[in-house]
Amino acid sequence: MAKIAYVLLCHKDPEAIIQQAARLTAAGDYMAIHFDGRSSQADFAMIRKALTTNPNVCFARKRVKCGWGEWSLVQATLNALESAVASFPRATHFYMVSGDCMAIKTAEYAHRLLDAQDKDYIESFDFFESDWIKTGMKEDRLIYRHLFNERTHKRLFDLSHGMQKRFGLTRRPPVDVQIQIGSQWWCLRRRTVEWILSFLDQRRDVVRFFRTTWIPDETFFQTLVRHLVPATEIECRTLTFLMFSDYGMPVQFYNDHYDMLMGQDFLFARKISPEAQELKSRLGALYAEQGVEFQISNEGRNLYGFLAKRGRNGLRFAPRFWETESTLGRDRELLIVTCKKWHVAKRLVNRLRDVSNIPALAYLFDEEGTDMPDLGGIEATLWKRTRHRRALVRMLFDYYETDRLVICLDPSALDLMQDFCADRAVTRILQIDCSLSDAYLTGHAERIGLAGQQTSSLALERLLPTIRNDIQHEADRIRDVGFDHHGLIRESDSDEQIAEQLMPFFALDHDAALTLARTEHLFTD
C-alpha cells in the first residue's frame, strides 16, 4: 500500500504548518519540512518544538534562503528530499506541496490512486517544442546565465541579461539531456527519487547548468525524470489542482468552492485563500475520513474559463474587483515606510532584502519608474496605481505570494495612508524623520520646480523656511492622526534606538534589526 512522504516548502504561518503536518501524518503518511532560511528563526523554533515528538515528521538538513525563480528553491527541495529518503524508509512516494496547498481528497482515495498505477506524476513537456510558456522569457531562461533575482534585483537582472545578449555570451544545455518543462508540483516514486539523487552525485555538470537557469523549479525535476524514467512509467500531469488568471496570477479558492474542488480529478488544490477559514476547516477534516465517495466532474477549469471570457466580453454579472472597493485581505500586513528623503527609505528597504524575505517596493505611488511586475496594465501609470490603490496592492500580495509587503510613501500621501489603514488588513506605518540642511532644501525646491539655477540667494533665503515648515507640517499631520500601528525613527537616534523600532515593525530579531539600523550611509545626502 502506498505511503506518501510530503515534501513541504514553506516560509510563513507556523501554526498552519503545524496543523497541516498533524493532519497529513495522522493518516499514516510522512512529511519533510523545509522552512525558508530568510524567515523568522522564532517561527521555525515554534514549528520544531510542536512537531519534535511526531515520528512521521522530519526537517531538511539545512535551511536555504529561497528566492522566486532561483536555484535556491530546487536546493531547498533536494535538502528536504534527502532527509525524507533517509528518515522514512517505508515511504513509497514523495509528493511536493507548499503551505498554500490543501488536500481535496481523503488519504484513502490518494493511496488507492497511487496503488492503481506504478507511475510518476509530473508534467514534462519539451521545452523548445511545447507552448507551455505562454508569455515572457523562453529560450533565454537556458542559454544565458542568470545570477540575479528578477523580482528583488530587477535592474541587475536586466543588465546582466542585456550584456550577455549584446556580446553573444550564450551556452548550450548538456548535450545528452533533453530539457523539459512543467508544473513544479509533482509526485514521484521512491525509486525515481533515489535515481535522481544518485544521478546528481555523478553529473555535477547538470547541477552547474541548472544553478544559473531562470525558474529551474519548472525544468529541473521535469528534465531528470524524463531522462531517467521510461516514458511508459510517467503520467504527464500534476496531482495538484491549480489555475492561473489572465494576469498570470494563481487563482485563489474561497469557501464557496468546496463542492467544485471535491469534483476535480486531483489530490490537492493550490492555492487556498487566507480568508477562506470555513473552506480550510472542511478540507482539514477531510483527509483522515474514510468511505467518502467522490463524483469526479473536472469542470473547474472550463467553468473558470467560461466566466473569465464573459468578463472580457462585457457580459459579466458583477464589476471587476478593481471597479469597486476591494480589500487587501484580512490576514495580511501592509508595512508603509514614509520619509521625505526618498533615498533614505530606498536604502533601508534595499538592505531589508538582505535580512528578510519581505517583498518591498519603493515609492510606487510617487515615481512612474518604480520597478513593478506586469499586473495586466493596472501598474502602467501613477494615475492608475493611485485610483486602484487597494486592488494594485492586493495584486502585489498575490504576485509575490506573501502576506507581508513593504511599500514606501511620501509623507504628503496622508490620504493613501488613511485609506490603507481603513482596510481589514493590518497596516503599519514607520515614519523616518531626517535633518533638513539648507543644501538639501535647495535641491528639493529645484526638483519640485519652486527654484532653479538662476534663483537668487535672497529669494532662496525667503523660500527655504517655508519649505522646511511645510515638510514639518506633513510629518506632524501623520503623528496627529494617531494611527494604531505607528513607529518613528529619527536621524539623531542611536543604532540601538532605531533597531528597537525596526524589530516590531518588520518582525525581525534583534541582530537582523541592528544590521538594518547600521545600513551604510543610511542618512547621507
Short mmCIF file of C-alpha atoms in Angstrom, two decimals:
data_model
loop_
_atom_site.label_atom_id
_atom_site.label_comp_id
_atom_site.label_asym_id
_atom_site.label_seq_id
_atom_site.Cartn_x
_atom_site.Cartn_y
_atom_site.Cartn_z
CA MET A 1 0.00 0.00 0.00
CA ALA A 2 1.22 3.48 -0.88
CA LYS A 3 2.67 5.62 1.86
CA ILE A 4 3.35 9.24 0.96
CA ALA A 5 6.16 11.45 2.22
CA TYR A 6 5.06 15.03 1.65
CA VAL A 7 7.86 17.48 0.86
CA LEU A 8 6.65 20.81 2.23
CA LEU A 9 8.31 24.08 1.21
CA CYS A 10 7.03 26.95 3.34
CA HIS A 11 8.02 30.35 4.70
CA LYS A 12 5.21 31.70 6.87
CA ASP A 13 2.27 30.96 9.17
CA PRO A 14 3.84 28.43 11.58
CA GLU A 15 0.51 27.50 13.16
CA ALA A 16 -0.90 26.49 9.76
CA ILE A 17 2.23 24.43 9.03
CA ILE A 18 1.87 22.59 12.35
CA GLN A 19 -1.79 21.87 11.63
CA GLN A 20 -1.03 20.72 8.09
CA ALA A 21 1.70 18.35 9.29
CA ALA A 22 -0.55 16.93 12.00
CA ARG A 23 -3.41 16.34 9.56
CA LEU A 24 -1.36 14.64 6.83
CA THR A 25 0.65 12.43 9.19
CA ALA A 26 -2.39 11.38 11.26
CA ALA A 27 -3.41 9.08 8.40
CA GLY A 28 -0.04 7.32 8.49
CA ASP A 29 1.79 9.40 5.91
CA TYR A 30 5.00 11.37 6.42
CA MET A 31 6.25 14.93 6.00
CA ALA A 32 9.65 16.54 5.42
CA ILE A 33 9.63 20.31 6.05
CA HIS A 34 11.86 23.00 4.62
CA PHE A 35 11.21 26.37 6.27
CA ASP A 36 12.74 29.27 4.33
CA GLY A 37 16.08 30.38 5.71
CA ARG A 38 15.01 34.02 5.32
CA SER A 39 12.01 33.54 7.58
CA SER A 40 11.82 34.05 11.32
CA GLN A 41 14.02 31.82 13.46
CA ALA A 42 11.40 32.10 16.22
CA ASP A 43 8.72 30.75 13.87
CA PHE A 44 10.98 27.85 12.90
CA ALA A 45 11.69 27.07 16.54
CA MET A 46 7.94 27.06 17.19
CA ILE A 47 7.39 24.53 14.38
CA ARG A 48 10.20 22.24 15.53
CA LYS A 49 9.04 22.31 19.13
CA ALA A 50 5.45 21.45 18.20
CA LEU A 51 6.41 18.59 15.86
CA THR A 52 9.51 17.19 17.56
CA THR A 53 7.54 14.31 19.11
CA ASN A 54 5.87 13.36 15.82
CA PRO A 55 7.89 10.42 14.40
CA ASN A 56 6.39 10.96 10.95
CA VAL A 57 7.88 14.46 10.58
CA CYS A 58 11.46 15.38 9.71
CA PHE A 59 13.19 18.59 8.64
CA ALA A 60 15.55 19.46 5.82
CA ARG A 61 19.17 19.02 6.87
CA LYS A 62 19.88 22.66 6.03
CA ARG A 63 17.64 25.71 5.60
CA VAL A 64 18.18 27.66 2.39
CA LYS A 65 17.35 31.33 1.79
CA CYS A 66 14.84 31.00 -1.03
CA GLY A 67 14.03 33.42 -3.82
CA TRP A 68 11.38 33.06 -6.52
CA GLY A 69 12.83 31.90 -9.82
CA GLU A 70 16.15 30.91 -8.26
CA TRP A 71 18.06 27.64 -7.86
CA SER A 72 17.55 28.06 -4.12
CA LEU A 73 14.02 26.61 -4.43
CA VAL A 74 15.41 23.47 -6.08
CA GLN A 75 18.17 23.19 -3.48
CA ALA A 76 15.61 23.51 -0.68
CA THR A 77 13.56 20.73 -2.27
CA LEU A 78 16.62 18.47 -2.60
CA ASN A 79 17.56 19.08 1.03
CA ALA A 80 14.07 18.08 2.16
CA LEU A 81 14.01 15.08 -0.19
CA GLU A 82 17.31 13.76 1.13
CA SER A 83 16.03 14.00 4.69
CA ALA A 84 12.77 12.29 3.74
CA VAL A 85 14.51 9.41 1.95
CA ALA A 86 16.78 8.81 4.94
CA SER A 87 14.09 9.24 7.62
CA PHE A 88 11.19 7.34 6.05
CA PRO A 89 12.35 4.01 4.52
CA ARG A 90 8.73 2.87 4.19
CA ALA A 91 7.66 5.84 2.06
CA THR A 92 6.74 4.73 -1.47
CA HIS A 93 6.01 8.17 -2.95
CA PHE A 94 7.27 11.73 -2.44
CA TYR A 95 4.73 14.50 -3.03
CA MET A 96 5.76 18.15 -3.39
CA VAL A 97 3.44 20.66 -1.66
CA SER A 98 3.53 24.23 -0.38
CA GLY A 99 1.98 25.94 2.62
CA ASP A 100 -0.85 27.17 0.36
CA CYS A 101 -1.84 23.62 -0.68
CA MET A 102 -4.58 21.58 0.96
CA ALA A 103 -5.84 18.05 0.33
CA ILE A 104 -9.13 17.82 -1.60
CA LYS A 105 -9.34 14.03 -1.32
CA THR A 106 -9.02 11.58 1.55
CA ALA A 107 -5.81 9.68 2.34
CA GLU A 108 -7.73 6.51 1.47
CA TYR A 109 -8.50 7.89 -2.02
CA ALA A 110 -4.91 9.11 -2.54
CA HIS A 111 -3.36 5.78 -1.58
CA ARG A 112 -5.78 3.89 -3.82
CA LEU A 113 -4.96 6.14 -6.79
CA LEU A 114 -1.20 5.71 -6.37
CA ASP A 115 -1.52 1.93 -5.91
CA ALA A 116 -3.52 1.65 -9.14
CA GLN A 117 -0.59 2.64 -11.39
CA ASP A 118 3.16 2.23 -10.89
CA LYS A 119 3.95 5.67 -12.32
CA ASP A 120 5.45 9.07 -11.58
CA TYR A 121 3.07 12.04 -11.76
CA ILE A 122 4.87 15.05 -13.19
CA GLU A 123 4.31 17.45 -16.05
CA SER A 124 7.24 17.21 -18.50
CA PHE A 125 6.84 18.80 -21.92
CA ASP A 126 9.60 19.50 -24.43
CA PHE A 127 10.97 22.92 -23.50
CA PHE A 128 11.51 24.16 -27.05
CA GLU A 129 8.67 22.44 -28.93
CA SER A 130 5.79 22.87 -26.48
CA ASP A 131 3.84 26.06 -25.83
CA TRP A 132 3.84 25.56 -22.04
CA ILE A 133 5.38 29.03 -21.54
CA LYS A 134 2.66 31.46 -22.58
CA THR A 135 4.38 34.79 -22.02
CA GLY A 136 7.80 36.18 -21.11
CA MET A 137 11.29 34.72 -21.43
CA LYS A 138 11.63 31.29 -23.00
CA GLU A 139 14.91 30.17 -24.63
CA ASP A 140 16.76 32.90 -22.74
CA ARG A 141 15.99 31.07 -19.49
CA LEU A 142 18.52 28.44 -20.52
CA ILE A 143 21.08 29.87 -22.93
CA TYR A 144 22.10 32.76 -20.65
CA ARG A 145 23.34 32.64 -17.06
CA HIS A 146 21.03 34.26 -14.54
CA LEU A 147 22.89 35.36 -11.42
CA PHE A 148 20.38 37.87 -10.02
CA ASN A 149 16.77 37.62 -8.89
CA GLU A 150 14.40 39.36 -11.30
CA ARG A 151 11.97 40.32 -8.55
CA THR A 152 14.38 41.64 -5.93
CA HIS A 153 17.19 42.95 -8.18
CA LYS A 154 15.40 43.68 -11.42
CA ARG A 155 17.89 46.24 -12.73
CA LEU A 156 20.85 43.91 -12.18
CA PHE A 157 18.88 41.05 -13.69
CA ASP A 158 18.06 43.07 -16.81
CA LEU A 159 21.60 44.50 -17.05
CA SER A 160 23.23 41.05 -16.83
CA HIS A 161 20.78 39.57 -19.33
CA GLY A 162 21.24 42.51 -21.74
CA MET A 163 25.03 42.40 -21.60
CA GLN A 164 25.10 38.66 -22.33
CA LYS A 165 22.79 39.13 -25.31
CA ARG A 166 24.85 42.05 -26.58
CA PHE A 167 28.14 40.14 -26.50
CA GLY A 168 26.66 36.78 -27.54
CA LEU A 169 27.60 35.01 -24.32
CA THR A 170 25.30 32.05 -24.89
CA ARG A 171 25.74 28.46 -23.71
CA ARG A 172 24.27 25.08 -24.54
CA PRO A 173 22.39 22.70 -22.24
CA PRO A 174 24.16 19.38 -21.50
CA VAL A 175 24.17 17.59 -24.86
CA ASP A 176 22.72 14.27 -23.65
CA VAL A 177 19.84 15.82 -21.68
CA GLN A 178 16.62 16.97 -23.35
CA ILE A 179 15.25 19.92 -21.38
CA GLN A 180 11.63 19.55 -20.24
CA ILE A 181 9.26 21.97 -18.55
CA GLY A 182 6.12 21.69 -16.43
CA SER A 183 4.47 22.41 -13.11
CA GLN A 184 6.71 22.27 -10.04
CA TRP A 185 4.07 20.28 -8.12
CA TRP A 186 4.80 16.59 -8.62
CA CYS A 187 4.51 13.14 -7.01
CA LEU A 188 7.43 10.76 -7.63
CA ARG A 189 8.04 7.14 -6.69
CA ARG A 190 10.81 6.26 -4.26
CA ARG A 191 12.89 4.55 -6.94
CA THR A 192 12.73 7.67 -9.12
CA VAL A 193 13.84 9.95 -6.29
CA GLU A 194 16.76 7.65 -5.48
CA TRP A 195 17.77 7.62 -9.16
CA ILE A 196 17.71 11.43 -9.24
CA LEU A 197 19.87 11.77 -6.12
CA SER A 198 22.36 9.22 -7.46
CA PHE A 199 22.44 10.94 -10.87
CA LEU A 200 23.23 14.29 -9.26
CA ASP A 201 26.23 12.80 -7.45
CA GLN A 202 27.63 11.66 -10.79
CA ARG A 203 26.65 14.59 -13.03
CA ARG A 204 27.77 17.81 -11.37
CA ASP A 205 27.77 19.45 -14.81
CA VAL A 206 23.98 19.16 -14.90
CA VAL A 207 23.72 20.77 -11.47
CA ARG A 208 26.04 23.61 -12.55
CA PHE A 209 23.90 24.25 -15.62
CA PHE A 210 20.60 24.42 -13.74
CA ARG A 211 22.06 26.57 -10.96
CA THR A 212 22.10 29.57 -13.30
CA THR A 213 18.95 28.90 -15.33
CA TRP A 214 15.91 31.06 -14.68
CA ILE A 215 12.98 29.42 -12.80
CA PRO A 216 14.68 26.00 -12.58
CA ASP A 217 11.91 24.53 -10.41
CA GLU A 218 9.87 24.32 -13.66
CA THR A 219 12.62 22.45 -15.55
CA PHE A 220 14.98 20.59 -13.19
CA PHE A 221 12.94 17.64 -11.91
CA GLN A 222 10.86 17.60 -15.09
CA THR A 223 14.03 17.09 -17.17
CA LEU A 224 15.66 14.50 -14.91
CA VAL A 225 12.56 12.34 -14.55
CA ARG A 226 12.12 12.20 -18.34
CA HIS A 227 15.86 11.44 -18.70
CA LEU A 228 15.92 8.62 -16.14
CA VAL A 229 12.45 7.04 -16.28
CA PRO A 230 10.84 5.21 -19.24
CA ALA A 231 8.04 7.26 -20.84
CA THR A 232 5.55 4.45 -20.15
CA GLU A 233 6.08 4.99 -16.41
CA ILE A 234 5.39 8.73 -16.46
CA GLU A 235 1.92 10.20 -16.12
CA CYS A 236 2.42 13.65 -17.65
CA ARG A 237 0.19 15.55 -15.27
CA THR A 238 0.21 17.08 -11.81
CA LEU A 239 -1.97 15.80 -8.99
CA THR A 240 -2.31 19.34 -7.62
CA PHE A 241 -5.19 21.41 -8.97
CA LEU A 242 -4.19 24.99 -9.74
CA MET A 243 -5.30 27.65 -12.20
CA PHE A 244 -3.91 30.98 -13.37
CA SER A 245 -5.74 34.17 -14.23
CA ASP A 246 -5.25 36.26 -17.37
CA TYR A 247 -2.69 38.26 -15.38
CA GLY A 248 -0.56 35.19 -14.66
CA MET A 249 -1.69 35.15 -11.01
CA PRO A 250 -2.66 31.93 -9.22
CA VAL A 251 -6.43 31.74 -8.84
CA GLN A 252 -7.41 31.56 -5.17
CA PHE A 253 -10.16 29.33 -3.81
CA TYR A 254 -12.77 30.50 -1.31
CA ASN A 255 -15.44 29.00 0.94
CA ASP A 256 -17.98 28.51 -1.86
CA HIS A 257 -15.51 26.45 -3.93
CA TYR A 258 -15.69 23.37 -1.69
CA ASP A 259 -18.04 21.30 -3.87
CA MET A 260 -16.23 22.28 -7.05
CA LEU A 261 -12.86 21.22 -5.58
CA MET A 262 -14.28 17.86 -4.46
CA GLY A 263 -15.21 17.13 -8.08
CA GLN A 264 -11.74 17.70 -9.54
CA ASP A 265 -9.56 14.76 -10.51
CA PHE A 266 -6.70 15.88 -8.25
CA LEU A 267 -5.47 15.12 -4.74
CA PHE A 268 -4.54 18.68 -3.63
CA ALA A 269 -5.54 22.23 -4.54
CA ARG A 270 -3.41 25.36 -4.66
CA LYS A 271 -3.92 27.99 -3.52
CA ILE A 272 -6.45 28.36 -0.73
CA SER A 273 -7.26 31.97 0.20
CA PRO A 274 -6.05 33.04 3.67
CA GLU A 275 -9.58 34.36 4.27
CA ALA A 276 -11.34 31.06 3.45
CA GLN A 277 -11.44 29.81 7.04
CA GLU A 278 -14.55 27.66 6.52
CA LEU A 279 -13.00 26.00 3.45
CA LYS A 280 -9.77 25.36 5.36
CA SER A 281 -11.68 23.79 8.23
CA ARG A 282 -13.70 21.48 5.96
CA LEU A 283 -10.67 20.42 3.91
CA GLY A 284 -8.60 19.93 7.04
CA ALA A 285 -11.07 17.38 8.38
CA LEU A 286 -11.41 15.62 5.03
CA TYR A 287 -8.02 13.87 4.68
CA ALA A 288 -8.45 11.43 7.56
CA GLU A 289 -12.04 10.47 6.72
CA GLN A 290 -12.90 7.03 5.37
CA GLY A 291 -15.51 5.74 2.96
CA VAL A 292 -16.02 9.08 1.20
CA GLU A 293 -17.25 8.79 -2.39
CA PHE A 294 -16.17 11.45 -4.89
CA GLN A 295 -18.09 12.30 -8.04
CA ILE A 296 -15.40 13.46 -10.48
CA SER A 297 -16.66 16.08 -12.94
CA ASN A 298 -13.46 18.06 -13.64
CA GLU A 299 -15.43 21.16 -14.62
CA GLY A 300 -13.24 23.61 -12.68
CA ARG A 301 -11.06 24.97 -15.47
CA ASN A 302 -13.89 25.08 -18.03
CA LEU A 303 -16.13 26.92 -15.57
CA TYR A 304 -13.44 29.43 -14.73
CA GLY A 305 -12.64 29.97 -18.42
CA PHE A 306 -16.32 30.50 -19.21
CA LEU A 307 -16.77 33.13 -16.51
CA ALA A 308 -13.49 34.88 -17.34
CA LYS A 309 -14.44 35.05 -21.04
CA ARG A 310 -17.78 36.62 -20.21
CA GLY A 311 -15.94 39.26 -18.24
CA ARG A 312 -13.69 40.06 -21.18
CA ASN A 313 -16.72 40.35 -23.47
CA GLY A 314 -18.52 42.73 -21.14
CA LEU A 315 -21.14 40.12 -20.18
CA ARG A 316 -20.13 39.62 -16.59
CA PHE A 317 -22.76 39.86 -13.88
CA ALA A 318 -20.71 41.97 -11.50
CA PRO A 319 -18.00 44.64 -11.78
CA ARG A 320 -14.36 43.63 -11.86
CA PHE A 321 -12.94 43.79 -8.36
CA TRP A 322 -10.87 46.90 -9.02
CA GLU A 323 -14.00 48.79 -10.11
CA THR A 324 -15.45 48.53 -6.61
CA GLU A 325 -13.96 48.82 -3.14
CA SER A 326 -11.61 45.90 -2.60
CA THR A 327 -9.76 44.67 0.44
CA LEU A 328 -6.12 43.70 0.80
CA GLY A 329 -7.09 40.61 2.79
CA ARG A 330 -7.86 40.19 6.47
CA ASP A 331 -4.73 38.20 7.36
CA ARG A 332 -2.25 40.40 5.53
CA GLU A 333 0.10 43.12 6.75
CA LEU A 334 0.99 46.21 4.73
CA LEU A 335 4.13 47.92 6.02
CA ILE A 336 4.42 51.58 4.97
CA VAL A 337 7.76 53.35 5.26
CA THR A 338 7.31 57.11 4.88
CA CYS A 339 10.21 59.53 4.55
CA LYS A 340 10.64 62.84 2.74
CA LYS A 341 14.17 61.90 1.75
CA TRP A 342 13.34 59.13 -0.69
CA HIS A 343 16.93 57.90 -0.90
CA VAL A 344 16.91 57.14 2.84
CA ALA A 345 13.81 54.93 2.63
CA LYS A 346 15.14 53.23 -0.51
CA ARG A 347 18.43 52.36 1.19
CA LEU A 348 16.53 50.92 4.14
CA VAL A 349 14.24 48.67 2.07
CA ASN A 350 17.09 47.62 -0.23
CA ARG A 351 19.03 46.46 2.84
CA LEU A 352 15.87 44.79 4.14
CA ARG A 353 16.05 42.33 1.23
CA ASP A 354 19.35 41.05 2.63
CA VAL A 355 17.99 40.31 6.11
CA SER A 356 14.44 39.11 5.35
CA ASN A 357 12.26 37.73 2.57
CA ILE A 358 9.65 40.53 2.75
CA PRO A 359 8.99 41.97 -0.74
CA ALA A 360 9.45 45.77 -0.87
CA LEU A 361 8.58 48.42 -3.45
CA ALA A 362 9.84 51.98 -3.19
CA TYR A 363 7.52 54.95 -3.82
CA LEU A 364 5.25 53.14 -6.28
CA PHE A 365 2.62 55.91 -5.93
CA ASP A 366 5.17 58.71 -6.38
CA GLU A 367 7.61 57.57 -9.08
CA GLU A 368 6.48 56.43 -12.51
CA GLY A 369 9.72 54.49 -12.97
CA THR A 370 9.40 52.30 -9.87
CA ASP A 371 10.26 48.68 -10.72
CA MET A 372 6.89 46.95 -10.92
CA PRO A 373 5.84 43.47 -12.07
CA ASP A 374 3.45 43.16 -15.01
CA LEU A 375 -0.03 43.18 -13.49
CA GLY A 376 -2.03 43.48 -16.67
CA GLY A 377 -1.78 47.26 -17.07
CA ILE A 378 -3.08 48.45 -13.72
CA GLU A 379 0.52 49.34 -12.80
CA ALA A 380 1.20 51.27 -16.02
CA THR A 381 0.71 54.84 -14.78
CA LEU A 382 0.72 56.70 -11.47
CA TRP A 383 -2.90 57.70 -12.11
CA LYS A 384 -3.99 54.07 -12.48
CA ARG A 385 -1.99 52.95 -9.47
CA THR A 386 -3.48 55.64 -7.24
CA ARG A 387 -7.03 55.24 -8.49
CA HIS A 388 -6.97 51.45 -7.96
CA ARG A 389 -4.65 51.56 -4.96
CA ARG A 390 -6.13 48.70 -2.93
CA ALA A 391 -6.58 46.47 -5.97
CA LEU A 392 -2.98 47.15 -7.02
CA VAL A 393 -1.56 46.31 -3.61
CA ARG A 394 -3.70 43.19 -3.34
CA MET A 395 -2.38 42.02 -6.71
CA LEU A 396 1.16 42.64 -5.44
CA PHE A 397 0.45 40.44 -2.40
CA ASP A 398 -0.73 37.72 -4.80
CA TYR A 399 2.18 38.20 -7.22
CA TYR A 400 4.82 37.84 -4.51
CA GLU A 401 2.80 35.08 -2.79
CA THR A 402 3.21 36.76 0.57
CA ASP A 403 1.09 38.03 3.44
CA ARG A 404 3.55 40.84 4.31
CA LEU A 405 4.52 43.61 1.89
CA VAL A 406 6.56 46.81 2.28
CA ILE A 407 5.89 49.98 0.29
CA CYS A 408 7.34 53.49 0.56
CA LEU A 409 5.16 56.60 0.54
CA ASP A 410 5.95 60.30 0.59
CA PRO A 411 4.73 61.95 3.84
CA SER A 412 2.37 64.09 1.74
CA ALA A 413 0.35 60.96 0.86
CA LEU A 414 -1.67 61.05 4.07
CA ASP A 415 -4.88 60.17 2.20
CA LEU A 416 -3.31 56.92 0.96
CA MET A 417 -2.14 56.01 4.45
CA GLN A 418 -5.61 56.63 5.88
CA ASP A 419 -7.23 54.59 3.12
CA PHE A 420 -4.94 51.61 3.67
CA CYS A 421 -5.39 51.86 7.45
CA ALA A 422 -9.16 51.68 6.96
CA ASP A 423 -8.78 48.28 5.27
CA ARG A 424 -9.37 44.97 7.05
CA ALA A 425 -5.68 44.15 6.67
CA VAL A 426 -3.22 45.29 9.32
CA THR A 427 -1.38 48.43 8.16
CA ARG A 428 1.75 49.58 9.99
CA ILE A 429 3.48 52.91 9.41
CA LEU A 430 7.14 53.63 10.06
CA GLN A 431 7.95 57.34 9.89
CA ILE A 432 11.55 58.41 9.30
CA ASP A 433 12.45 61.95 10.33
CA CYS A 434 15.66 63.34 8.82
CA SER A 435 17.58 66.52 9.40
CA LEU A 436 16.98 69.04 6.60
CA SER A 437 20.00 71.14 5.65
CA ASP A 438 19.69 74.25 3.53
CA ALA A 439 21.54 72.45 0.74
CA TYR A 440 19.00 69.63 0.76
CA LEU A 441 16.04 72.04 0.83
CA THR A 442 17.52 73.98 -2.08
CA GLY A 443 17.82 70.79 -4.10
CA HIS A 444 14.28 69.82 -3.12
CA ALA A 445 12.98 73.22 -4.25
CA GLU A 446 14.67 72.72 -7.62
CA ARG A 447 13.30 69.20 -8.00
CA ILE A 448 9.70 70.30 -7.45
CA GLY A 449 10.03 73.41 -9.60
CA LEU A 450 9.99 76.09 -6.88
CA ALA A 451 13.51 77.23 -7.68
CA GLY A 452 16.04 77.00 -10.48
CA GLN A 453 19.69 77.59 -11.21
CA GLN A 454 19.02 81.31 -11.65
CA THR A 455 17.07 81.79 -8.40
CA SER A 456 18.76 84.45 -6.30
CA SER A 457 20.18 83.71 -2.88
CA LEU A 458 17.82 86.31 -1.38
CA ALA A 459 14.78 84.55 -2.83
CA LEU A 460 16.05 81.23 -1.52
CA GLU A 461 16.54 82.68 1.97
CA ARG A 462 12.85 83.61 1.99
CA LEU A 463 11.71 80.34 0.40
CA LEU A 464 13.61 77.76 2.46
CA PRO A 465 11.89 78.41 5.83
CA THR A 466 8.50 77.96 4.13
CA ILE A 467 9.55 74.66 2.58
CA ARG A 468 11.02 73.48 5.90
CA ASN A 469 7.78 74.33 7.72
CA ASP A 470 5.72 72.59 5.02
CA ILE A 471 7.73 69.37 5.37
CA GLN A 472 7.46 69.54 9.15
CA HIS A 473 3.70 70.11 8.84
CA GLU A 474 3.38 66.91 6.74
CA ALA A 475 5.25 64.97 9.43
CA ASP A 476 3.11 66.45 12.21
CA ARG A 477 -0.12 65.57 10.37
CA ILE A 478 0.89 61.90 10.27
CA ARG A 479 1.59 61.86 14.01
CA ASP A 480 -1.60 63.79 14.81
CA VAL A 481 -3.83 61.20 13.10
CA GLY A 482 -2.96 58.68 15.82
CA PHE A 483 -2.59 55.57 13.66
CA ASP A 484 -2.91 52.34 15.64
CA HIS A 485 0.42 50.93 14.42
CA HIS A 486 2.82 53.85 14.10
CA GLY A 487 6.57 53.89 14.67
CA LEU A 488 9.07 56.73 14.45
CA ILE A 489 12.82 56.79 13.95
CA ARG A 490 14.97 59.91 13.79
CA GLU A 491 18.34 60.53 12.22
CA SER A 492 19.61 61.55 15.65
CA ASP A 493 18.67 58.18 17.20
CA SER A 494 21.37 55.66 18.06
CA ASP A 495 21.60 52.36 16.18
CA GLU A 496 20.09 50.57 19.19
CA GLN A 497 17.16 53.01 19.34
CA ILE A 498 16.49 52.57 15.63
CA ALA A 499 16.72 48.78 15.96
CA GLU A 500 14.14 48.85 18.78
CA GLN A 501 11.64 50.43 16.35
CA LEU A 502 12.55 48.17 13.42
CA MET A 503 12.12 44.92 15.38
CA PRO A 504 8.33 45.10 15.87
CA PHE A 505 7.68 46.86 12.56
CA PHE A 506 9.40 44.26 10.34
CA ALA A 507 9.07 41.38 12.85
CA LEU A 508 12.85 40.95 12.95
CA ASP A 509 15.05 39.58 15.69
CA HIS A 510 17.47 41.96 17.41
CA ASP A 511 20.52 41.05 15.31
CA ALA A 512 18.71 41.48 11.99
CA ALA A 513 17.16 44.77 13.14
CA LEU A 514 20.57 46.06 14.25
CA THR A 515 22.08 45.08 10.90
CA LEU A 516 19.31 47.05 9.21
CA ALA A 517 19.82 50.03 11.51
CA ARG A 518 23.51 50.05 10.62
CA THR A 519 22.84 50.30 6.88
CA GLU A 520 25.86 52.01 5.40
CA HIS A 521 25.33 55.73 4.64
CA LEU A 522 21.65 55.39 5.56
CA PHE A 523 21.08 59.11 6.22
CA THR A 524 23.80 60.51 3.94
CA ASP A 525 22.61 63.02 1.33
#
